[in-house]
Amino acid sequence: MANSSALKGKLRLNRPFNQNFLMGCILACLPGIYLALTGLGAGGGQPTSQHVASITNSILYGVYTFFGWCAGTFLNYFGPSITVCIGGLGYPLYAGSLWAFGNGVDQAFPLFAGAFLGFSAALLWTGAGFIQFAYAEEKDKAKYITYQWSLSAVGGTIGSLIAFAANFHKTSVDGASAAVYIVFIIIMCIAIVGALLLLVKPKNVVRDDGRHIAVFKQPNIKTEIVGVWKVMSDPKIIILLPAMFAGEMILAPASSINGYFFNLRTRSLANLLFNFIMIPAPLLLAWVMDSPKIKSRKMRGVVGVTAIGTITMASLAGVLGWICVHDIDRHKTPPGADWTDGSAAVGYIFLYLFFGIVDACFQIVVQWTLSALTNDPVLCARYAGAFRGTVSLGMCIAFTLDARTVSYKNQIIIQLCVYALALASLYYVILTYVKETNYFAEENVIVPVAFEEKAIVEGLVADDVIRRERELEKIARGLALDEESNESNEAVAEAETVHVKG
């Protein structure tokens, strides 16, 4: 019986780990599949479609920038379930628009779909960031972030595998087949329904020790506007802006070169490897950044940033050398290179693999840094929105440069400079602002039992602080019970109404 109860406890829907896992699965089916499509180059279309794909992405990330900074407020009002559900709607629309454009529909459709995806993706990723930031205990921050990333990469890998299998014998420069698009769109729609049904309200999330994560108060417009302004004017967030800005910029030139240089099956192979490497690489990074063997939280952050910073700068330097050695000029006719064509093709496939590590892991160290600054769920939502909004600004500029056909060499030089500044900002914020713990310092956050017991044994907290923590849990439990009671009363009233009508 005890084992059965324990199993039930581990599988309960309102467990933080399970909510994070479900969010990762949703990401796998939405942006994971989207990344597989984007990584094919030209949005999965022919190389001649690359210009329209880049313009679409510029619009997408421009809209994303604005709504990203506002998305935390939306989430605090409506919760993760509705936020993520609405946030998923843009993905099948966008995939469908690229399919339609490849079949002769006017470019206005993908441009509109890109703008709508900018709005919806801001909501989706803010919801994901909120869950990974707010639901994780401090000792598990990197794990929660990387589990989402790795699961998203599983989706991207499966999507890439589908595309690779469909295109294996295509040595031409055609676009992706209709079957690939149809499968992708169906998977995306299933994920949207899953978000609505499976993501629970934050006030009902309960840790394995029986405690809620925080006391959630009803937000209002004034406090949310003031809250967003405080985040925008916070010195540590301002200093961290270059790192957030750089987060995903690498994807623009990397995918563009992939689309320009290779034939379809080689693009598909490179894309498969790009997505696959994002499964193990983040998990290895999480092992370092949550490692109890590195006692100092600051030092764990520094080690993680140093490792990823080295890979980032080396990868960019490598592709710059590759461009110069092989005289890659986007204004020439696309070569349609195959993986059998020698060192130039193999060299970029290898570099593209490393870009997959950079794309995932650089964002992870930025997200870890943000999550290390607070445990307050309301602030976590705002930080998640700020991160996604600023990342998208970087992507908007990167894709705009590509849409303006800036040479690949100049794009990479710009990125080298941006990433160097980003690394400097990360080091400064980690060394200056990251504390060993934020527990007991934030008003509405409920401290995990194990951490509280350790603090009591070590004499780190006063009795009145412990009493306050236990009162917070009673308040949180009462709010959750009140909601369950209200829902039960509404169900009874509805049943009685139906009975009377009958």
Coordinates of C-alpha atoms in Angstrom, one line a residue, residues 73 76-78 216-225:
T73 CA 1.7 40.2 -16.8
N76 CA 0.2 36.4 -13.8
Y77 CA -3.4 37.1 -14.7
F78 CA -4.4 34.0 -16.6
F216 CA -0.3 33.6 -4.8
K217 CA -2.2 36.9 -4.5
Q218 CA -4.7 38.2 -7.1
P219 CA -2.8 40.6 -9.4
N220 CA -4.1 43.9 -10.5
I221 CA -3.3 46.2 -13.5
K222 CA -1.4 48.8 -11.4
T223 CA 0.9 46.4 -9.6
E224 CA 1.7 44.6 -12.9
I225 CA 2.6 47.8 -14.7

